[in-house]
Short mmCIF file of C-alpha atoms in Angstrom, two decimals:
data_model
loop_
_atom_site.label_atom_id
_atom_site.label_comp_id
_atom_site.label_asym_id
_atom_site.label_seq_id
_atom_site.Cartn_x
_atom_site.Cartn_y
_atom_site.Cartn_z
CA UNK A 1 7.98 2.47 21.18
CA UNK A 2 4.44 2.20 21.79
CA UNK A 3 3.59 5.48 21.83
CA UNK A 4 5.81 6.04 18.30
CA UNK A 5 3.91 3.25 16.78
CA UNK A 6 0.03 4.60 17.75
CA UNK A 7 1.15 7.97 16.47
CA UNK A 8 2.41 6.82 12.81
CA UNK A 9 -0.42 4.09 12.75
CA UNK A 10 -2.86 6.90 13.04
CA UNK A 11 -0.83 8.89 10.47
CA UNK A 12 -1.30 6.26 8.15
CA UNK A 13 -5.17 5.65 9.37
CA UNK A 14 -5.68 9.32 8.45
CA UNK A 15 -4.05 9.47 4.93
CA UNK A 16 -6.79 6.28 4.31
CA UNK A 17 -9.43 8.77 5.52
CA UNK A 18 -8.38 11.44 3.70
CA UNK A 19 -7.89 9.01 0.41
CA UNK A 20 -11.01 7.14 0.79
CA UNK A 21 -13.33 6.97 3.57
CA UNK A 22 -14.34 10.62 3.70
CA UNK A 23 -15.25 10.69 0.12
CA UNK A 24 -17.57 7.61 -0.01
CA UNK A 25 -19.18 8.92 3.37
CA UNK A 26 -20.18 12.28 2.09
CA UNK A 27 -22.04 10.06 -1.08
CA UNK A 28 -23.82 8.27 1.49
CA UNK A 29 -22.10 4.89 1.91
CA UNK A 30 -23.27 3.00 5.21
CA UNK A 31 -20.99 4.01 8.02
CA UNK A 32 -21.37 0.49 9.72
CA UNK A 33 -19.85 -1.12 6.43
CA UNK A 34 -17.10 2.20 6.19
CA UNK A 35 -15.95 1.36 9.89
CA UNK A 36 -15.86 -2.47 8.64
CA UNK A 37 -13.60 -0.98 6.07
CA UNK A 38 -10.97 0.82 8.30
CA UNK A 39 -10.98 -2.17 10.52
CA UNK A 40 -9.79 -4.40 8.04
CA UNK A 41 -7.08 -1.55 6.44
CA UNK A 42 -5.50 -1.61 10.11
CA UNK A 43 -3.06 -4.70 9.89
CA UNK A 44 -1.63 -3.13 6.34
CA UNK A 45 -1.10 0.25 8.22
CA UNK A 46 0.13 -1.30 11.15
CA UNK A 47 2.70 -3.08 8.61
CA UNK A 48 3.72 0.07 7.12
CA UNK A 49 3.97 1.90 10.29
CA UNK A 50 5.36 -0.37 12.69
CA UNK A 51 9.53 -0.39 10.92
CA UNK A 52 9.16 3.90 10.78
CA UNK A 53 7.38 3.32 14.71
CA UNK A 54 11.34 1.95 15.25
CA UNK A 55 12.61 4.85 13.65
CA UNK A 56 10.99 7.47 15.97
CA UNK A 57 10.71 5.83 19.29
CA UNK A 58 14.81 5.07 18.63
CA UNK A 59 15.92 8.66 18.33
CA UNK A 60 13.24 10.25 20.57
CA UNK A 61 14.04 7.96 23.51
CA UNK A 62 18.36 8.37 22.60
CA UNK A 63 17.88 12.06 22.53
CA UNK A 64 15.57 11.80 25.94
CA UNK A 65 18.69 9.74 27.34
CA UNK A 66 21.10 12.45 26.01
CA UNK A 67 19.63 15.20 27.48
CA UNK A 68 19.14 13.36 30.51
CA UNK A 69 23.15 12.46 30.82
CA UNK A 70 22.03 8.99 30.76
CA UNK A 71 24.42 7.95 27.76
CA UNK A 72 27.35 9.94 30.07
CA UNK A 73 26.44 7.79 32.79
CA UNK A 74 26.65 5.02 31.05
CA UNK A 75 29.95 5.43 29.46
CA UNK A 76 31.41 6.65 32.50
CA UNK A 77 30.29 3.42 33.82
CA UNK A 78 32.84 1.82 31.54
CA UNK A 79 29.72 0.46 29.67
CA UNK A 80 31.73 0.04 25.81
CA UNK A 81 29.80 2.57 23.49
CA UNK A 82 28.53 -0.40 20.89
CA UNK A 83 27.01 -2.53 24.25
CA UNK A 84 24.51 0.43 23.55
CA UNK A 85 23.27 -1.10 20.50
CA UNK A 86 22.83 -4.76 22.08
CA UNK A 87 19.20 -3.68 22.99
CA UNK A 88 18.35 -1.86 20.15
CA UNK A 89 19.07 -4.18 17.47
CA UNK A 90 17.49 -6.92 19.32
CA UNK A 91 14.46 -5.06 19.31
CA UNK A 92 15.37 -3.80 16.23
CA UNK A 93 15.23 -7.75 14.63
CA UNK A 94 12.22 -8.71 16.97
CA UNK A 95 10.14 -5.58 15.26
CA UNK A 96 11.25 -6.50 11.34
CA UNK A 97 10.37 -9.94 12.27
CA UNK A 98 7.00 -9.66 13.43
CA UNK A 99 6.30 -6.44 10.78
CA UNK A 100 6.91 -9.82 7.69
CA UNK A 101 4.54 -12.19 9.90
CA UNK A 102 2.06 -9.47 9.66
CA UNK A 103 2.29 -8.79 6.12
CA UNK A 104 2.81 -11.87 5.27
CA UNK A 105 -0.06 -13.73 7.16
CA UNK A 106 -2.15 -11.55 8.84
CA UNK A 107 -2.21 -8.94 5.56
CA UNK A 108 -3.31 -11.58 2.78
CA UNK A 109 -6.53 -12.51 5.02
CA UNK A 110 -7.89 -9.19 5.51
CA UNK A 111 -6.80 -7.93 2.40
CA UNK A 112 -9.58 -10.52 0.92
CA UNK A 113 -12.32 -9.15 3.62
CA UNK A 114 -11.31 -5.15 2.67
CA UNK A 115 -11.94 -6.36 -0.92
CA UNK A 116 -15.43 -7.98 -0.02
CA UNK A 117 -16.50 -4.58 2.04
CA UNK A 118 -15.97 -2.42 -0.74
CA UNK A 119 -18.21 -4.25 -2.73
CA UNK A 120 -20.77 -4.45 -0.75
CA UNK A 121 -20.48 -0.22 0.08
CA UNK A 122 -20.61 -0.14 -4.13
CA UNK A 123 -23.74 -2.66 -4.25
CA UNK A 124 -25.45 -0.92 -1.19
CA UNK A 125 -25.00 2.46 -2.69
CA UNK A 126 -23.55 2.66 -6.08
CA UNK A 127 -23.32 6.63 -5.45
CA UNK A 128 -19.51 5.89 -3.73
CA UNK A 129 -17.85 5.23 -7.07
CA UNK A 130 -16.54 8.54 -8.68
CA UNK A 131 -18.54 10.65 -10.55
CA UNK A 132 -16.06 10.47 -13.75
CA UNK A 133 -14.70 7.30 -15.31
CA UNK A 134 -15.46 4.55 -12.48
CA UNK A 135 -14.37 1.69 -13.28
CA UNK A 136 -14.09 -1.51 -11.18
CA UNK A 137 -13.98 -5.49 -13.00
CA UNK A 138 -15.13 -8.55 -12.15
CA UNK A 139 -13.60 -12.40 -12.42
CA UNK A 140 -15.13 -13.00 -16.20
CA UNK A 141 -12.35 -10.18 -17.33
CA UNK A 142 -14.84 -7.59 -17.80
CA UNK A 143 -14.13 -4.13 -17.32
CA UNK A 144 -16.92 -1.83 -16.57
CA UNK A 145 -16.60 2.07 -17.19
CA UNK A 146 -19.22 4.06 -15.65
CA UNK A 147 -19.02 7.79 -17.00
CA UNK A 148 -21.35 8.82 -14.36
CA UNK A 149 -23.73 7.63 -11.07
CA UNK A 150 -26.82 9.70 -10.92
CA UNK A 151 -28.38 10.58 -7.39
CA UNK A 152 -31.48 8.12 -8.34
CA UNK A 153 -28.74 5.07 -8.58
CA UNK A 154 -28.96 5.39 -12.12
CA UNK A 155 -25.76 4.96 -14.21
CA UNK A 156 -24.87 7.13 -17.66
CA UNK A 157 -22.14 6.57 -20.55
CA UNK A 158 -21.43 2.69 -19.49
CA UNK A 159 -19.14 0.74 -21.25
CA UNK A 160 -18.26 -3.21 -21.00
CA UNK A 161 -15.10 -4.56 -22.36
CA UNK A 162 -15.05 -8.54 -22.39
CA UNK A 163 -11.26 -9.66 -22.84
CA UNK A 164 -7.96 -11.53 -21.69
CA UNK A 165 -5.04 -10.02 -20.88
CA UNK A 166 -2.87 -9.65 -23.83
CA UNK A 167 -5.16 -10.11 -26.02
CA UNK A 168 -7.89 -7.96 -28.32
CA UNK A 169 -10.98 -7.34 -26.57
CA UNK A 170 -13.62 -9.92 -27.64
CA UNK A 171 -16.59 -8.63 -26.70
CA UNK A 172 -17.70 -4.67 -26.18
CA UNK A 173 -20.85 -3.48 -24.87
CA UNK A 174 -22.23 0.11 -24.38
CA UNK A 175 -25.10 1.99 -23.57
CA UNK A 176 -26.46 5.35 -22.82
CA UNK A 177 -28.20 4.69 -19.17
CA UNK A 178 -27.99 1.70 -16.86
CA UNK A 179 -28.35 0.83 -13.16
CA UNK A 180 -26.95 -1.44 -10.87
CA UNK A 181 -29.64 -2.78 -8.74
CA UNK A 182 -29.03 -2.34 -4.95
CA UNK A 183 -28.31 -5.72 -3.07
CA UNK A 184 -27.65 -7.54 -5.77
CA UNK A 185 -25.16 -7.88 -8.37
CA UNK A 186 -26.74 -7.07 -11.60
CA UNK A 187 -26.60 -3.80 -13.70
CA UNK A 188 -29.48 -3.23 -16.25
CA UNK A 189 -29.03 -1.21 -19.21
CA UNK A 190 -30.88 0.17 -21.67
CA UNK A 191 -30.73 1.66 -25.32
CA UNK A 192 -27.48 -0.12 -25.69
CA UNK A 193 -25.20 -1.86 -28.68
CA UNK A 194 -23.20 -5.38 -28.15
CA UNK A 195 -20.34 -6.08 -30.61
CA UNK A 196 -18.54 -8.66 -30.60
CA UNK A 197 -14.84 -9.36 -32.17
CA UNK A 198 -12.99 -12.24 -33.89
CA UNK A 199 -9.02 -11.70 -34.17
CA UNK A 200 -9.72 -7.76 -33.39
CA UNK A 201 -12.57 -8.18 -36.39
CA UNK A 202 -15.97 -7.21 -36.18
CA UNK A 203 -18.06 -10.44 -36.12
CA UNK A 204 -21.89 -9.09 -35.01
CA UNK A 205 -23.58 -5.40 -33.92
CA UNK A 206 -26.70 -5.88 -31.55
CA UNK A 207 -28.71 -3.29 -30.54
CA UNK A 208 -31.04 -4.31 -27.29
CA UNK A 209 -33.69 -1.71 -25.66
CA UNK A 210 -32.55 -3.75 -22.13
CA UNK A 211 -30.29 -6.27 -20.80
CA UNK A 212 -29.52 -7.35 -17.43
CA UNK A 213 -25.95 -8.00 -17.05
CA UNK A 214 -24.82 -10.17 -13.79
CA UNK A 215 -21.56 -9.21 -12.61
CA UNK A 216 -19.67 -11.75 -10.55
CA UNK A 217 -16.99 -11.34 -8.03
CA UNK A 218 -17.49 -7.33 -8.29
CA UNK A 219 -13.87 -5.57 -8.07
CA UNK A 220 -14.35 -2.55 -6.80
CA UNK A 221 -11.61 -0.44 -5.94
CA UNK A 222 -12.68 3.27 -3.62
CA UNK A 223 -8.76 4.13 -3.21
CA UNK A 224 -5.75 4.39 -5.57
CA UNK A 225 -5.12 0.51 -5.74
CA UNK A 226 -2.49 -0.28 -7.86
CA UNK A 227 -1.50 -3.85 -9.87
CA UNK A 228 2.22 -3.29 -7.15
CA UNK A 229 -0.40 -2.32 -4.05
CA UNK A 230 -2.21 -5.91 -4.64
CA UNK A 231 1.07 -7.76 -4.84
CA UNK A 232 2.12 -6.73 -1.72
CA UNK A 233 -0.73 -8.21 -0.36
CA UNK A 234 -0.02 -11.61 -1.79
CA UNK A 235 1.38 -14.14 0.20
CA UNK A 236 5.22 -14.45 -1.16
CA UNK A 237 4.76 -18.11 -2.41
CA UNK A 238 1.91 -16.68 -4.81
CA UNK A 239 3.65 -14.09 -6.02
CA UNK A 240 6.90 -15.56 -6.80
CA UNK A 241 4.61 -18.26 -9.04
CA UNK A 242 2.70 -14.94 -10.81
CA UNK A 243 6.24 -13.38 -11.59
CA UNK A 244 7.26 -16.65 -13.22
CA UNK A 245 3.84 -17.04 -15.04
CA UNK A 246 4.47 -13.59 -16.37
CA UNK A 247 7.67 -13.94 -17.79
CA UNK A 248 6.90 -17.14 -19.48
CA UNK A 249 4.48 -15.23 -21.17
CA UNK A 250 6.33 -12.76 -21.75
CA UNK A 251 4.93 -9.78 -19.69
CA UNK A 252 6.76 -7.44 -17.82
CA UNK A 253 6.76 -7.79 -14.58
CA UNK A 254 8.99 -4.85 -12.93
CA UNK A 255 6.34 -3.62 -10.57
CA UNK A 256 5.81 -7.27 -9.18
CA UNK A 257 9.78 -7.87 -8.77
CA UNK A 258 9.51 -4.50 -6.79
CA UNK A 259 6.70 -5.88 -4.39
CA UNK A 260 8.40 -8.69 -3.91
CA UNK A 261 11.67 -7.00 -2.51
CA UNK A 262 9.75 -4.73 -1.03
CA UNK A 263 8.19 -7.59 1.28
CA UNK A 264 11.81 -8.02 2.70
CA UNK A 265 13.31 -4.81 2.28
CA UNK A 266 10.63 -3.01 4.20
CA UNK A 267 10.54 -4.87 7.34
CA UNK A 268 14.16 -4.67 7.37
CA UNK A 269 14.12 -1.48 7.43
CA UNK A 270 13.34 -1.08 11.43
CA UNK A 271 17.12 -2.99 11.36
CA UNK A 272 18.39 -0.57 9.77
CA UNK A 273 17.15 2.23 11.38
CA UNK A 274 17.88 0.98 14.81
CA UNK A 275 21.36 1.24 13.63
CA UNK A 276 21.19 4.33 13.00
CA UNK A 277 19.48 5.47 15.92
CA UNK A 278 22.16 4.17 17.89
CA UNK A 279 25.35 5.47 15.76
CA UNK A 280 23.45 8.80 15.67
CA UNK A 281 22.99 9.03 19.13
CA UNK A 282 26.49 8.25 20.15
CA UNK A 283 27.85 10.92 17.18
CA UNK A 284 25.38 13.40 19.25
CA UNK A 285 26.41 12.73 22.37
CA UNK A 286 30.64 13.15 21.17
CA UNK A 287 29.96 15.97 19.19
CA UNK A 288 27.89 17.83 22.21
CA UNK A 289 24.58 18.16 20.21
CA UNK A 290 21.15 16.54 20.39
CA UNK A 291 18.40 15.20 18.21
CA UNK A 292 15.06 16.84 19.01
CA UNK A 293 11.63 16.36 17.74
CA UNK A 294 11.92 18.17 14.24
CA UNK A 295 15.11 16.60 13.15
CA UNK A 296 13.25 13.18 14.57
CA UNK A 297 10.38 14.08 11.96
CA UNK A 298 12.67 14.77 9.16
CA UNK A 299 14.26 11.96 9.11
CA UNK A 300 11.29 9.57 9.27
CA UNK A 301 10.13 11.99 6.21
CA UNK A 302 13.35 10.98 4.74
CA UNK A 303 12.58 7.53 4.41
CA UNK A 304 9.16 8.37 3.10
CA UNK A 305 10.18 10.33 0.70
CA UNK A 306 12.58 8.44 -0.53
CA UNK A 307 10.66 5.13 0.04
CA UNK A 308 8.17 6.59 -2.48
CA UNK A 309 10.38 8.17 -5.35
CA UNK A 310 12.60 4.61 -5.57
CA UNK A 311 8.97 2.43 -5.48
CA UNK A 312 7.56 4.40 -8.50
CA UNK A 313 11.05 4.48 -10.41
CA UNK A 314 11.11 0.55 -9.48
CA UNK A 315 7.33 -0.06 -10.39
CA UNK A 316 7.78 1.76 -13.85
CA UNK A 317 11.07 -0.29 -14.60
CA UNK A 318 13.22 2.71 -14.72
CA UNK A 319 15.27 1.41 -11.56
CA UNK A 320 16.23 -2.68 -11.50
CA UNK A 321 13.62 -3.64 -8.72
CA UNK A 322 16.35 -4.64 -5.85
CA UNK A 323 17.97 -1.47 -6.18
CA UNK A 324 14.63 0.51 -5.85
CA UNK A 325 13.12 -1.57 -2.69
CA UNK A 326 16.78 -1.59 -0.82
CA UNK A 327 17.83 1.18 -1.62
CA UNK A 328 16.20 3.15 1.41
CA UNK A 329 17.45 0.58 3.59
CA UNK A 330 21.00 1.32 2.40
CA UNK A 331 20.77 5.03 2.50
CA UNK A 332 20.55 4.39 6.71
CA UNK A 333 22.95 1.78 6.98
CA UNK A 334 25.37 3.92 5.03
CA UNK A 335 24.46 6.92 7.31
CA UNK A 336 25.12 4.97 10.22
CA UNK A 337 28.53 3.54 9.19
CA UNK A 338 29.81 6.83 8.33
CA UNK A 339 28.20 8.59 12.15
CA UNK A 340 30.39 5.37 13.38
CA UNK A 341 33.05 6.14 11.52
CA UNK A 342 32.92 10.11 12.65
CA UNK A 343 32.35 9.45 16.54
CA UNK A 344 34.97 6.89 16.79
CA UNK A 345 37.82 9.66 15.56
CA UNK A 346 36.50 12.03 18.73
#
């Protein structure tokens, strides 16, 4: 189990590298603050990881005990076939229960710290943010579009939207050249134009040679964060308030409904792949076959794959947000009840 869970936890460690931290290192970020980052991305990987860790360790060690003529021993030991599954799905319920406390307490905190470290990589080095289109916001409701980051620090095609969600923007400033000034969290610009709207009307056009613009709270986001990728590290309380907020007001709130189920579904997962393991092993065993280390990989891929086709179908409210977050869940209980159902006729 240990050994499964290192091995996926690194799997998802790399995919962050690959995603994020090798980018911002090759435009110079501070490595000290980019290992701050990956310490502070483990709990969420360890979260993800540790219900697919269940997965793997469950058929590698039934298919170790198969090949060993452990399982024959056992039986022949008049051992019934479903004791077999006492262990597992003890362990099975122990793992799903401590993969919620993590996400649901541990997650939250450093979720907060991860968000911190960004921005100070962005402040120290405004290089990291992407050549094309950055954009990142900060707690006024400003969204700032940076068309490109120079190797002097200097910043070209900036925009500045000013508004609340749902609502026209009410302010809108641009200009052709800026920079944000390292340690601090100011951007100057120059040459630029400031308009500002009444009821989506035009109510004044300011042109200013330079401005200094203090950004507070910076929001900077150096992965693929999504609106259903924050959620999930909200504490449930929270976001069961924001869903309600949202549908007073009328917003949709499908990918938020999908987070939340997701909180439950996806530690419940390890349940239902311990039963699996266990049904699967036993159908194995009857039917004089084994489960070896590619079949064990495909079937974690399963999950994934299907894990990630049912989120996006849940997020973008094609799919009623229970069925998309369970339905992976169900797709291994099912599989075990019918291996059950097979081994039980031989």
């Amino acid at each position: 189990m240990l050994a499964s869970l290192v091995v996926v936890v690194l799997l998802f460690v790399l995919y962050a590298l690959y995603e994020v931290l090798a980018p911002i290192l090759a435009k110079g970020a501070s490595p000290l603050l980019v290992v701050r980052l990956m310490a502070f991305s483990l709990p969420e990987a360890f979260g993800r990881a540790l219900p697919l860790a269940m997965l793997f360790a469950v058929l590698l060690g039934f298919s170790r005990l198969s090949s060993d003529a452990e399982i024959k021993s056992i039986l022949a030991g008049g051992i019934a076939p479903l004791r077999l599954a006492v262990p597992i799905m003890t362990l099975s319920v122990a793992v799903a229960l401590l993969s919620f406390v993590n996400n649901e307490l541990l997650v939250p905190r450093v979720s907060s710290q991860a968000q911190q470290t960004q921005r100070d990589i962005v402040l120290d080095n405004p290089r990291v943010l992407v050549s094309e289109k950055a954009v990142f916001t900060d707690n006024l409701n400003r969204a700032i579009i940076v068309d490109r980051v120079l190797s002097s620090d200097r910043l070209e095609g900036i925009q500045i939207v000013h508004m609340a969600p749902g609502e026209p923007p009410r302010e809108i400033m641009t200009a052709d050249a800026g920079k944000l000034e390292r340690g601090s969290a100011t951007i100057v610009l120059f040459k630029g134009v400031r308009v500002t709207y009444s009821s989506a009307q035009v109510v004044t056009i300011t042109n200013f040679e330079e401005a200094r613009l203090p950004v507070r709270d910076l929001q900077a986001s150096l992965g693929r964060s999504t609106g259903a990728g924050q959620a999930m590290r909200t504490p449930t309380s929270q976001l069961v308030s924001q869903i309600r907020e949202n549908k007073a007001k009328g917003w949709a709130t499908a990918d938020l409904e999908t987070a939340l189920n997701r909180k439950f579904a996806e530690p419940l997962a390890a349940v239902a792949f311990g039963f699996f393991g266990v049904m699967l092993a036993l159908y194995t065993f009857r039917a004089g076959a084994g489960v070896g280390l590619v079949w064990t990989l495909l079937l974690t891929f399963a999950y994934y794959a299907t894990w990630s086709v049912f989120r996006v179908m849940g997020e973008q409210g094609a799919l009623p947000p229970v069925v998309a977050a369970w339905t992976p869940d169900l797709l291994y209980v099912v599989g075990g009840a019918v291996l059950w159902a097979l081994s039980s006729r031989r």
